[in-house]
DNA sequence: AATGAATGAGAGTTCATTCAT
DNA sequence: TATGAATGAACTCTCATTCAT
């Protein structure tokens, strides 16, 4: 009798929040997109904030397990890891030209919806840590790797913004190329 | 009997929209911050969208006149121009740790509030053009300058995001340093 | 497989309704307090109104059998009967400082939830009748006994209200003392 | 352009809350009874709780100024004062057979809506103090007057309950008569 | 008998906007 | 121009109830 699973709800919510933002997306929007009535939606998440927390946590876990983890595959070269990383990441970020949910939600909410800050920080810390690990594998010093990792994340997030502004996925791809140029080997 | 000028309203609205985002900021918030009643506010702007258009246009003009223009001061070196650019920009972006209104509004609204897209594109195009002009002055080819300009804007916008995530203005400063390293002279 | 008996549900419901009132107490509150899910609750009572009817009837019967009946124990003196009455009544009314369910529900619902009126009337009629019987046993005329009985019930209900207002069970006790002073013997 | 005054809103709210109780009366009910839309109602009171606070405070003041004050008119006899008190009070309490708002709201909310407790306590304290003053004027000791005052309030509140249960205003009148019998002169 | 999912109505509240004064 | 009142839609969320499993 269950019309939908929690996982599907989360996936649909990711899509909507990513495209429309947190405040523009109403519980009704979300419910209808899930084929549910507004009221039924509260069976799964008992507040909009709780839903968003669920969404952010789920997405964070997904990145850790499926994407950031690629950085720690010491079987292949540093650069190859970064390439596999980008390969995995690209379709997610370019879909609907909606970019990165974490990035979007950060700029929309971080000064005002304090509840999400810790997940957001954790997400970006893990992302930077993953990149740092790759750069160390490429032979960088700890200090240097740290800096390059942060720079790379920023370039990608900046590129995602420009990608959305100019509706051109090529911008993201070039940013990835640019990051790959930072490698020695 | 006029309590406030349009310019002041715009300035106050910039602050609020930058911190709280477009959808979280209500007309009431804005009116009160301007010392007006909700009703009076509509004498100055007859819709929220119109206000936002005004805000974005005004800010765009301000940047063109006061900041992007620094790029075209051919009296000083390319690098010095970039430094003066950053000097002017920093206090604006770091205030309240709220970053760049255009960046914030982009990630919040661009997929859904189409009306703002053209100003946003114009703003970023002009920014990139200004940077490109500087890099050409530094001796880059047109192609190279174009690429470096885009990269620099992206790095700065990415840095602003990280600055807000980790509540650390140093992140922005380092990004500026990093951009300055791109100069040959 | 039955998790709970109807009697237990009724007892728990009495507690909740007495403390929180009819409208503030949701079916969910009741179900959870009974260790059931909302859905399961409807196996025992198929509407909130039906539950309340059950609760009021059960409580009415309980009073008739266990408390009002004390008035008809012609083996002991009138005053002694009244004392035994109060002794039985006090712990019920003072528990959680929540007073008398019938009194509470009366003032909350009687003008608007007509369905409960007849049980409420029956309850108070029986209470007054019991007191009247005691006062007749004390030697009062029928008329006089009637009046004293009504007065006594009113004083007690009034005292329960003040007890709740000032959070002081002593108020109820004094009202009982005051009623006992009405006895000749 | 104003459709209604705050005073009228309060008066209408008193009526509705008294008859239907706090939780059964929706903001929509109240707005419509005032000839307003739900949304417009928030122009006058910005929450249901705030409205209720306003209602209770206004009513408390009204009683202090118009009714309790009668107790302090030392020009006439104590008993005459009590009679004038009852005369003023009766039409209020018997209207719609809805009794005393403070009494009703007490039994419905006091264990659960803590916000109203202090006004409720103040109201009943003032009422008792007024009665006490009358009984002292009748020649009672302080102690005795105190007790009689409390008893009288309880009897009246108890009588109001029975009045509503049996839909008979005569019950209130008899309670008043009974209170008047407590006077020596 | 128990459950968890679904529902639709309605709760309290906020919002952008309009308009008479 | 300024205001305060009014509006209706939309928002988040709760509720009593139903029903397939």
XYZ file of C-alpha atoms (C1' of nucleotides) in Angstrom:
782
model
C 0.000 0.000 0.000
C 3.040 2.217 0.331
C 3.084 4.577 -2.600
C 6.695 5.573 -2.295
C 9.837 4.836 -0.320
C 11.755 7.256 1.839
C 14.677 6.914 -0.559
C 12.562 8.011 -3.476
C 11.211 10.933 -1.515
C 14.720 12.002 -0.697
C 15.812 11.697 -4.299
C 12.866 13.715 -5.544
C 13.434 16.295 -2.831
C 17.082 16.623 -3.789
C 16.002 17.389 -7.336
C 13.428 19.974 -6.310
C 15.552 21.696 -3.693
C 18.498 21.784 -6.037
C 16.516 23.414 -8.801
C 14.158 25.666 -6.849
C 15.982 26.281 -3.612
C 14.841 25.662 -0.063
C 12.400 28.480 0.411
C 10.816 28.375 -3.035
C 10.035 24.691 -2.688
C 6.872 24.143 -0.703
C 5.864 21.003 1.128
C 3.003 20.829 -1.320
C 5.400 20.907 -4.282
C 7.360 18.099 -2.707
C 4.320 16.026 -1.826
C 2.790 16.314 -5.279
C 6.111 15.492 -6.934
C 6.041 12.329 -4.843
C 2.457 11.536 -5.778
C 1.268 12.192 -2.251
C -1.047 14.631 -0.570
C 0.467 17.340 1.585
C -0.793 15.602 4.695
C 0.605 12.213 3.738
C 4.048 13.657 3.308
C 4.327 14.206 7.026
C 4.206 10.462 7.461
C 7.771 10.379 6.225
C 9.230 13.606 7.511
C 7.600 15.592 10.214
C 8.833 18.987 9.215
C 10.378 20.723 6.275
C 13.545 21.230 8.252
C 13.707 17.540 9.148
C 13.282 16.682 5.497
C 16.092 18.997 4.526
C 18.318 17.525 7.216
C 17.491 14.086 5.863
C 18.214 15.204 2.341
C 21.533 16.792 3.248
C 22.645 13.856 5.354
C 21.691 11.332 2.715
C 23.467 13.283 0.035
C 26.519 13.696 2.241
C 26.657 9.954 2.817
C 26.186 9.294 -0.864
C 29.112 11.541 -1.732
C 31.285 9.954 0.916
C 30.534 6.438 -0.234
C 30.362 6.879 -3.973
C 32.398 9.911 -4.904
C 34.797 11.110 -2.244
C 35.792 7.471 -1.747
C 37.246 7.455 -5.266
C 40.017 9.649 -3.913
C 41.223 6.880 -1.680
C 41.613 4.232 -4.382
C 45.363 3.964 -4.115
C 45.530 1.427 -6.969
C 45.503 4.087 -9.629
C 47.397 7.306 -10.190
C 46.427 10.523 -8.485
C 45.400 12.152 -11.700
C 43.405 9.099 -12.767
C 41.548 9.273 -9.477
C 40.706 12.872 -10.042
C 39.478 12.021 -13.511
C 37.245 9.264 -12.196
C 36.001 11.710 -9.613
C 35.014 14.250 -12.237
C 33.465 11.581 -14.401
C 31.186 10.546 -11.613
C 30.420 14.069 -10.530
C 29.647 15.658 -13.843
C 26.277 14.124 -14.677
C 25.040 14.939 -11.177
C 26.002 18.585 -11.366
C 24.955 19.197 -14.925
C 21.522 17.587 -14.660
C 18.896 20.269 -15.217
C 21.799 22.718 -15.075
C 21.010 22.900 -11.374
C 24.520 22.515 -10.014
C 25.416 21.329 -6.531
C 22.665 21.147 -3.903
C 25.144 21.865 -1.120
C 26.503 24.900 -2.892
C 23.057 26.225 -3.711
C 21.701 25.686 -0.237
C 24.796 27.261 1.276
C 24.401 30.555 -0.508
C 20.656 30.617 0.085
C 20.455 29.679 3.724
C 23.705 29.735 5.610
C 23.336 33.157 7.232
C 19.831 32.506 8.327
C 19.031 28.809 8.699
C 21.706 27.844 11.176
C 20.437 24.291 11.496
C 22.037 23.221 8.244
C 25.460 24.645 8.846
C 27.061 21.603 10.433
C 26.109 19.205 7.628
C 27.219 21.737 5.079
C 30.562 22.170 6.802
C 31.008 18.416 7.090
C 30.261 17.968 3.410
C 32.784 20.532 2.258
C 35.411 19.376 4.763
C 35.125 15.853 3.430
C 35.297 17.024 -0.128
C 38.425 19.061 0.529
C 39.965 16.183 2.470
C 39.372 13.860 -0.459
C 41.037 16.242 -2.892
C 43.893 16.792 -0.482
C 44.485 13.050 -0.347
C 44.720 12.975 -4.124
C 47.186 15.828 -4.256
C 49.355 14.188 -1.632
C 49.315 11.053 -3.739
C 50.535 13.237 -6.565
C 53.557 14.146 -4.487
C 52.536 17.419 -2.918
C 53.516 18.471 0.561
C 50.741 18.453 3.121
C 50.552 22.227 3.055
C 50.541 22.405 -0.715
C 47.973 19.646 -1.045
C 45.704 21.425 1.377
C 45.858 24.599 -0.591
C 45.349 22.942 -3.948
C 42.408 20.959 -2.594
C 40.634 24.062 -1.339
C 41.391 25.900 -4.563
C 40.006 23.071 -6.619
C 36.766 22.851 -4.705
C 36.330 26.584 -4.980
C 37.026 26.537 -8.691
C 34.452 23.822 -9.210
C 31.814 25.570 -7.129
C 32.591 28.820 -8.891
C 32.373 27.039 -12.213
C 29.007 25.559 -11.297
C 27.743 29.051 -10.619
C 28.957 30.293 -14.005
C 27.585 27.180 -15.664
C 24.148 28.078 -14.353
C 24.498 31.757 -15.161
C 25.458 31.150 -18.791
C 23.628 27.847 -19.179
C 26.727 26.196 -20.486
C 27.992 22.914 -19.127
C 31.249 23.454 -20.963
C 32.255 25.853 -18.194
C 32.260 23.048 -15.662
C 34.263 20.817 -17.952
C 36.907 23.470 -18.458
C 37.196 23.951 -14.723
C 37.858 20.253 -14.369
C 40.514 20.429 -17.046
C 42.035 23.350 -15.221
C 42.138 21.385 -11.999
C 43.793 18.477 -13.741
C 46.549 20.827 -14.879
C 47.583 21.244 -11.265
C 48.965 17.725 -11.257
C 52.672 17.123 -11.630
C 52.334 13.585 -12.924
C 7.145 64.190 3.515
C 9.326 61.620 1.814
C 10.845 59.521 4.536
C 13.513 57.857 2.519
C 15.103 57.975 -0.901
C 15.005 55.247 -3.467
C 18.770 54.986 -3.167
C 18.565 54.264 0.535
C 15.858 51.675 -0.001
C 18.026 49.981 -2.562
C 21.025 49.981 -0.274
C 19.040 48.513 2.600
C 17.467 45.930 0.307
C 20.878 44.873 -0.950
C 21.912 44.169 2.614
C 18.829 42.159 3.435
C 18.698 40.173 0.209
C 22.381 39.419 0.451
C 22.076 38.052 3.966
C 18.679 36.374 3.864
C 18.160 35.575 0.230
C 15.336 36.566 -2.070
C 12.596 34.281 -0.876
C 13.329 34.513 2.835
C 13.177 38.289 2.760
C 9.605 39.533 2.917
C 8.331 42.890 1.766
C 7.539 43.521 5.409
C 11.141 42.866 6.420
C 12.273 45.319 3.791
C 9.711 47.977 4.656
C 10.488 47.832 8.350
C 14.215 47.963 7.722
C 13.514 51.150 5.775
C 11.351 52.610 8.503
C 8.274 52.352 6.352
C 5.024 50.485 6.507
C 4.423 47.712 4.056
C 1.920 49.862 2.218
C 4.268 52.798 1.808
C 6.913 50.595 0.330
C 4.854 50.136 -2.800
C 5.217 53.814 -3.595
C 8.823 53.169 -4.431
C 8.633 49.742 -6.028
C 5.420 48.215 -7.118
C 6.401 44.629 -6.701
C 9.000 42.515 -5.066
C 10.286 41.505 -8.444
C 10.555 45.128 -9.547
C 12.469 45.911 -6.386
C 14.858 43.075 -7.032
C 15.341 44.243 -10.602
C 16.101 47.707 -9.276
C 18.487 46.322 -6.730
C 20.333 44.199 -9.247
C 20.527 46.969 -11.809
C 21.729 49.515 -9.303
C 24.328 47.154 -7.968
C 25.421 46.282 -11.487
C 25.856 49.969 -12.298
C 27.724 50.526 -9.064
C 30.137 47.747 -9.880
C 30.646 49.018 -13.396
C 31.325 52.548 -12.241
C 33.251 51.980 -9.081
C 34.894 48.580 -9.277
C 35.050 47.069 -12.723
C 36.224 50.486 -13.943
C 39.392 50.066 -11.917
C 40.435 47.476 -14.465
C 40.590 50.064 -17.158
C 42.911 52.453 -15.357
C 45.811 52.034 -17.748
C 48.030 54.335 -15.686
C 49.100 51.606 -13.321
C 50.344 48.072 -13.772
C 47.994 45.186 -14.373
C 48.762 43.611 -11.051
C 48.319 46.911 -9.225
C 44.930 47.282 -10.831
C 43.917 43.859 -9.669
C 45.115 44.742 -6.190
C 43.083 47.938 -6.143
C 40.138 45.895 -7.382
C 40.434 43.452 -4.502
C 40.932 46.248 -2.030
C 37.677 47.820 -3.044
C 35.812 44.546 -3.235
C 36.842 42.971 0.017
C 34.907 45.048 2.539
C 31.761 44.652 0.451
C 31.987 40.874 0.280
C 33.083 40.280 3.851
C 30.484 42.485 5.509
C 28.224 40.299 7.637
C 30.012 37.390 6.034
C 27.258 37.531 3.472
C 29.317 37.366 0.307
C 28.237 38.557 -3.117
C 24.577 39.375 -3.727
C 24.817 38.363 -7.368
C 26.393 35.042 -6.492
C 23.880 34.334 -3.764
C 20.889 35.295 -5.861
C 22.201 33.273 -8.770
C 22.319 30.014 -6.903
C 18.979 30.660 -5.225
C 16.882 31.808 -8.137
C 18.392 31.297 -11.541
C 16.567 28.095 -12.473
C 13.237 29.416 -11.392
C 13.076 33.202 -11.472
C 13.972 33.739 -15.087
C 13.401 37.486 -14.863
C 16.718 38.070 -13.161
C 18.857 36.090 -15.530
C 19.766 38.858 -17.934
C 21.046 41.254 -15.255
C 22.942 38.444 -13.653
C 24.544 37.495 -16.941
C 25.386 41.107 -17.668
C 26.987 41.505 -14.265
C 29.197 38.472 -14.601
C 30.039 39.231 -18.232
C 31.226 42.686 -17.229
C 33.204 41.315 -14.339
C 34.917 38.773 -16.546
C 35.559 41.412 -19.206
C 37.201 43.657 -16.625
C 39.479 40.888 -15.454
C 40.242 39.950 -19.028
C 41.289 43.504 -19.713
C 43.682 43.348 -16.792
C 45.227 40.099 -17.911
C 45.690 41.440 -21.404
C 47.454 44.404 -19.849
C 49.672 41.868 -18.118
C 50.686 40.567 -21.512
C 48.375 37.611 -22.019
C 46.924 36.602 -25.338
C 43.237 37.255 -25.809
C 42.458 33.579 -25.410
C 44.633 33.199 -22.318
C 43.299 36.369 -20.730
C 39.755 35.190 -21.278
C 40.468 31.939 -19.579
C 42.309 33.473 -16.653
C 39.544 36.023 -16.159
C 36.859 33.382 -15.965
C 38.997 31.276 -13.683
C 39.608 34.194 -11.381
C 35.952 35.100 -11.073
C 35.093 31.492 -10.362
C 37.807 31.211 -7.748
C 36.538 34.310 -6.018
C 32.915 33.192 -6.062
C 33.971 29.755 -4.869
C 36.030 31.376 -2.144
C 33.073 33.483 -1.056
C 31.050 30.319 -0.662
C 33.739 28.681 1.460
C 34.166 31.889 3.431
C 30.517 31.707 4.393
C 30.590 27.974 5.067
C 33.550 28.174 7.414
C 32.947 31.709 8.630
C 36.466 32.716 7.800
C 37.280 35.810 5.749
C 40.849 34.598 5.381
C 39.594 32.213 2.717
C 38.653 35.104 0.490
C 41.983 36.812 1.042
C 43.916 33.712 0.077
C 41.876 33.379 -3.073
C 42.867 36.920 -3.994
C 46.486 36.115 -3.345
C 46.136 33.066 -5.532
C 44.667 35.148 -8.328
C 47.539 37.612 -8.061
C 49.954 34.745 -8.567
C 48.592 34.315 -12.074
C 50.313 37.512 -13.123
C 53.574 37.389 -15.008
C 54.696 40.850 -13.997
C -2.570 -10.384 20.272
C -4.675 -7.779 22.010
C -2.285 -5.238 23.434
C -4.673 -3.532 25.768
C -8.180 -3.857 27.125
C -11.000 -1.435 26.564
C -11.002 -0.758 30.293
C -7.388 0.322 30.248
C -7.974 2.546 27.246
C -10.854 4.180 29.033
C -8.815 4.718 32.167
C -5.964 6.277 30.236
C -8.362 8.414 28.241
C -9.977 9.681 31.423
C -6.590 10.856 32.592
C -5.743 12.627 29.369
C -9.131 14.216 28.811
C -9.250 15.363 32.402
C -5.875 17.051 32.183
C -5.883 18.361 28.617
C -9.535 18.723 27.797
C -11.497 17.212 24.938
C -10.330 19.335 22.054
C -6.669 19.569 23.033
C -6.372 15.799 23.290
C -5.823 14.230 19.893
C -6.536 10.666 18.922
C -2.805 10.353 18.435
C -2.125 11.468 22.000
C -4.581 8.876 23.225
C -3.267 6.087 21.035
C 0.338 6.709 22.020
C -0.553 6.890 25.703
C -2.106 3.449 25.226
C 0.920 2.077 23.429
C -1.021 1.794 20.194
C -0.801 3.312 16.768
C -3.482 5.731 15.716
C -4.890 3.132 13.339
C -5.178 0.440 15.982
C -7.066 2.734 18.270
C -10.060 2.646 15.970
C -10.520 -1.048 16.691
C -11.690 -0.124 20.137
C -13.596 3.079 19.481
C -14.590 4.137 16.062
C -14.621 7.837 16.670
C -13.401 10.372 19.129
C -16.961 11.125 20.078
C -17.706 7.462 20.669
C -14.637 7.223 22.862
C -15.729 10.191 24.881
C -19.194 8.715 25.244
C -17.597 5.498 26.453
C -15.385 7.378 28.837
C -18.225 9.412 30.281
C -20.522 6.416 30.612
C -17.862 4.288 32.226
C -16.971 7.024 34.638
C -20.623 7.621 35.408
C -21.119 3.938 36.181
C -17.982 3.903 38.281
C -19.240 6.812 40.351
C -22.640 5.240 40.750
C -21.230 1.922 41.883
C -18.280 3.012 43.953
C -18.926 6.515 45.183
C -22.519 7.649 44.944
C -23.479 4.252 46.408
C -21.746 5.203 49.644
C -24.602 7.623 50.222
C -27.049 4.762 50.497
C -25.219 2.819 53.179
C -27.850 3.259 55.843
C -25.766 1.419 58.436
C -23.752 4.483 59.350
C -24.606 8.055 60.183
C -25.312 10.618 57.505
C -22.223 12.608 58.314
C -20.084 9.472 58.350
C -21.372 8.633 54.898
C -20.468 12.040 53.630
C -17.026 11.654 55.122
C -16.513 8.289 53.451
C -17.707 9.899 50.236
C -15.117 12.640 50.443
C -12.424 10.181 51.398
C -13.043 8.198 48.249
C -13.419 11.238 46.057
C -10.415 13.245 47.101
C -7.563 11.253 45.569
C -9.430 11.118 42.276
C -9.981 14.850 42.087
C -6.591 15.935 43.340
C -4.552 13.653 41.094
C -2.476 15.823 38.770
C -4.480 18.734 40.120
C -6.799 18.032 37.232
C -10.116 18.072 39.074
C -13.303 16.428 37.889
C -13.553 15.189 34.317
C -17.280 15.831 34.211
C -16.865 19.367 35.478
C -14.035 20.101 33.072
C -15.787 18.639 30.075
C -18.982 20.463 30.982
C -17.446 23.891 30.862
C -15.478 23.091 27.736
C -18.096 21.429 25.587
C -21.649 21.728 26.815
C -22.732 24.620 24.607
C -21.307 23.090 21.522
C -20.970 19.316 21.757
C -24.588 18.483 22.480
C -23.967 14.760 22.343
C -22.464 14.691 25.798
C -25.150 16.634 27.560
C -27.341 13.721 28.598
C -24.541 11.760 30.285
C -23.374 14.911 31.974
C -26.846 15.661 33.233
C -27.275 12.094 34.431
C -23.973 12.224 36.261
C -24.771 15.409 38.118
C -28.360 14.345 38.798
C -27.121 11.155 40.393
C -24.543 13.015 42.409
C -27.102 15.467 43.711
C -29.519 12.641 44.425
C -26.862 10.860 46.445
C -26.151 13.943 48.507
C -29.838 14.586 48.954
C -30.262 11.082 50.321
C -27.558 11.762 52.859
C -29.098 15.038 53.965
C -32.486 13.363 54.382
C -30.814 10.781 56.538
C -29.485 13.673 58.578
C -33.040 14.738 59.226
C -33.627 17.371 56.595
C -36.920 17.876 54.864
C -37.055 16.808 51.240
C -36.955 20.423 50.106
C -34.087 21.328 52.391
C -32.109 18.225 51.498
C -32.498 19.002 47.831
C -31.176 22.471 48.300
C -28.248 21.425 50.466
C -27.325 18.680 48.026
C -27.191 21.058 45.100
C -25.294 23.587 47.137
C -22.756 20.998 48.195
C -22.091 19.790 44.675
C -21.680 23.346 43.494
C -19.305 24.166 46.315
C -17.203 21.153 45.487
C -17.084 21.900 41.777
C -16.329 25.537 42.547
C -13.611 24.426 44.932
C -12.104 22.160 42.282
C -11.879 25.122 39.956
C -10.122 27.233 42.595
C -7.891 24.306 43.476
C -6.684 24.221 39.888
C -6.383 27.992 39.610
C -4.243 28.342 42.720
C -2.659 24.885 42.573
C -3.644 24.156 46.145
C -5.430 20.969 47.145
C -6.196 22.484 50.534
C -8.976 24.452 48.876
C -10.842 21.262 48.092
C -10.364 19.957 51.610
C -11.758 23.114 53.131
C -14.787 22.921 50.874
C -15.411 19.416 52.163
C -15.117 20.633 55.742
C -17.544 23.397 54.916
C -20.027 20.888 53.527
C -19.734 18.753 56.643
C -20.691 21.761 58.719
C -24.108 21.689 57.110
C -24.976 18.578 59.096
C -27.100 18.827 62.202
C -25.875 15.597 63.770
C -12.035 52.032 5.904
C -11.646 50.193 9.164
C -14.322 47.536 9.325
C -14.187 46.966 13.048
C -12.506 48.229 16.191
C -10.259 46.269 18.480
C -12.858 46.649 21.207
C -15.505 45.042 19.053
C -13.182 42.224 18.141
C -12.501 41.605 21.791
C -16.198 41.639 22.630
C -17.022 39.209 19.846
C -14.113 37.006 20.852
C -15.298 36.944 24.445
C -18.642 35.691 23.245
C -17.206 32.987 21.036
C -14.587 31.783 23.488
C -17.117 31.732 26.277
C -19.556 29.621 24.305
C -17.220 27.382 22.330
C -14.075 27.290 24.408
C -10.537 28.172 23.414
C -9.604 25.185 21.313
C -12.922 24.755 19.522
C -12.889 28.364 18.371
C -10.747 28.799 15.285
C -9.184 32.002 14.054
C -11.434 31.606 11.055
C -14.526 31.461 13.281
C -13.388 34.609 15.015
C -12.503 36.459 11.829
C -15.778 35.635 10.149
C -17.743 36.615 13.243
C -15.979 39.964 12.951
C -16.715 40.254 9.257
C -13.074 39.855 8.360
C -10.980 37.351 6.461
C -8.700 35.086 8.403
C -5.711 37.009 7.100
C -7.083 40.410 8.042
C -7.620 39.297 11.592
C -3.873 39.189 12.138
C -3.826 42.924 11.654
C -5.315 43.241 15.102
C -3.815 40.319 16.992
C -0.828 38.475 15.755
C -1.579 35.134 17.318
C -4.431 33.261 18.838
C -2.643 33.285 22.142
C -2.127 37.044 21.976
C -5.799 37.484 21.232
C -6.738 35.369 24.217
C -4.367 37.324 26.423
C -5.996 40.514 25.177
C -9.425 39.110 25.785
C -8.612 37.963 29.301
C -6.892 41.204 30.234
C -9.697 43.342 28.861
C -12.284 41.295 30.657
C -10.273 41.416 33.854
C -10.086 45.200 33.647
C -13.770 45.421 32.877
C -14.610 43.402 35.969
C -12.297 45.456 38.120
C -13.733 48.740 36.944
C -17.364 47.905 36.584
C -18.162 45.018 38.875
C -15.575 44.331 41.548
C -15.532 48.086 42.194
C -19.118 47.878 43.411
C -17.762 46.116 46.482
C -15.905 49.208 47.537
C -18.862 51.579 47.472
C -18.904 52.258 51.211
C -21.993 54.459 50.949
C -24.398 51.556 51.020
C -24.748 48.508 53.205
C -22.660 45.422 52.652
C -25.626 43.357 51.621
C -26.837 46.069 49.252
C -23.440 46.071 47.637
C -23.561 42.353 47.129
C -27.006 42.709 45.606
C -25.807 45.361 43.183
C -22.908 43.085 42.359
C -25.206 40.198 41.498
C -27.502 42.455 39.542
C -24.671 43.561 37.326
C -23.202 40.103 37.020
C -26.275 38.104 36.201
C -27.023 39.200 32.636
C -23.382 38.637 31.723
C -23.259 35.120 33.052
C -26.665 34.017 31.853
C -26.317 35.294 28.303
C -26.422 32.318 25.946
C -26.246 30.197 29.080
C -22.503 30.326 28.560
C -21.443 31.217 32.100
C -18.166 32.835 33.047
C -15.373 33.017 30.469
C -12.711 32.843 33.164
C -14.307 29.797 34.743
C -14.727 28.051 31.399
C -11.234 28.820 30.209
C -9.791 27.734 33.555
C -11.210 24.241 33.397
C -10.354 23.858 29.741
C -6.806 25.143 29.658
C -5.160 25.629 33.005
C -3.195 22.381 33.109
C -1.902 22.763 29.624
C -1.851 26.393 28.450
C 0.316 27.867 31.149
C 0.373 31.310 29.518
C -3.082 32.166 30.798
C -2.581 31.174 34.394
C -1.437 34.499 35.765
C -4.375 36.495 34.385
C -6.736 33.835 35.604
C -5.223 33.924 39.068
C -5.340 37.701 39.137
C -8.978 37.692 38.109
C -10.058 35.288 40.821
C -7.871 36.937 43.445
C -9.518 40.264 42.718
C -12.953 38.761 42.796
C -12.316 37.122 46.159
C -10.780 40.327 47.513
C -13.880 42.261 46.491
C -16.176 39.808 48.231
C -13.943 39.790 51.291
C -14.213 43.555 51.490
C -17.975 43.279 51.469
C -18.027 40.679 54.219
C -15.739 42.787 56.355
C -18.136 45.666 55.872
C -20.815 43.328 57.141
C -18.863 42.952 60.362
C -16.935 39.771 59.780
C -13.459 39.191 61.089
C -10.703 39.200 58.496
C -10.399 35.443 58.706
C -14.115 34.857 58.457
C -14.528 37.326 55.599
C -11.789 35.598 53.691
C -13.448 32.259 54.059
C -16.907 33.500 53.160
C -15.528 35.305 50.124
C -13.872 32.199 48.773
C -16.948 30.120 49.520
C -19.160 32.577 47.717
C -17.035 32.664 44.577
C -16.911 28.880 44.530
C -20.641 28.622 44.992
C -21.234 30.992 42.118
C -18.809 29.218 39.804
C -20.298 25.889 40.826
C -23.752 27.290 40.201
C -22.727 28.508 36.755
C -21.637 25.002 35.918
C -24.944 23.530 37.039
C -26.794 26.293 35.241
C -25.168 25.227 32.012
C -25.627 21.522 32.700
C -29.358 21.831 33.373
C -29.947 24.879 31.180
C -31.629 26.684 34.012
C -30.685 30.199 35.005
C -32.699 29.799 38.191
C -29.791 27.819 39.602
C -27.550 30.862 39.467
C -30.189 33.026 41.089
C -30.612 30.624 43.954
C -26.897 30.550 44.515
C -26.960 34.317 44.816
C -29.780 34.124 47.298
C -27.792 31.563 49.229
C -24.795 33.858 49.322
C -26.930 36.725 50.552
C -28.059 34.554 53.464
C -24.475 34.612 54.751
C -24.907 38.231 55.766
C -25.612 39.144 59.364
C -27.220 42.524 58.638
C -6.185 -7.176 16.489
C -2.348 -4.278 14.863
C -0.104 -1.436 11.780
C 1.585 2.068 8.761
C 0.212 4.530 4.905
C -2.957 7.657 2.924
C -6.287 11.255 2.903
C -8.746 15.730 2.888
C -10.145 19.113 5.657
C -8.815 22.614 8.439
C -5.701 24.560 11.888
C -2.676 28.904 12.751
C 0.141 31.954 10.251
C 2.646 34.688 6.595
C 2.851 36.894 2.330
C 2.586 40.059 -1.706
C -0.350 43.153 -2.994
C -4.293 46.719 -3.178
C -6.584 50.681 -1.851
C -9.176 54.329 0.724
C -7.808 57.918 3.590
C 3.841 60.372 0.084
C 2.436 57.666 4.032
C -0.435 54.673 6.264
C -3.190 51.039 8.150
C -6.644 48.120 6.843
C -8.088 44.447 3.941
C -7.544 40.534 1.037
C -6.871 35.851 -0.828
C -3.612 32.753 -1.759
C -0.229 30.028 -0.054
C 2.489 28.196 3.677
C 3.747 24.693 7.381
C 1.613 21.527 9.977
C -2.187 18.705 12.621
C -6.230 16.184 12.861
C -9.842 12.531 12.682
C -10.566 9.005 9.989
C -10.049 5.009 6.505
C -8.128 1.040 4.698
C -4.997 -2.588 2.722
C -1.999 -5.676 4.718
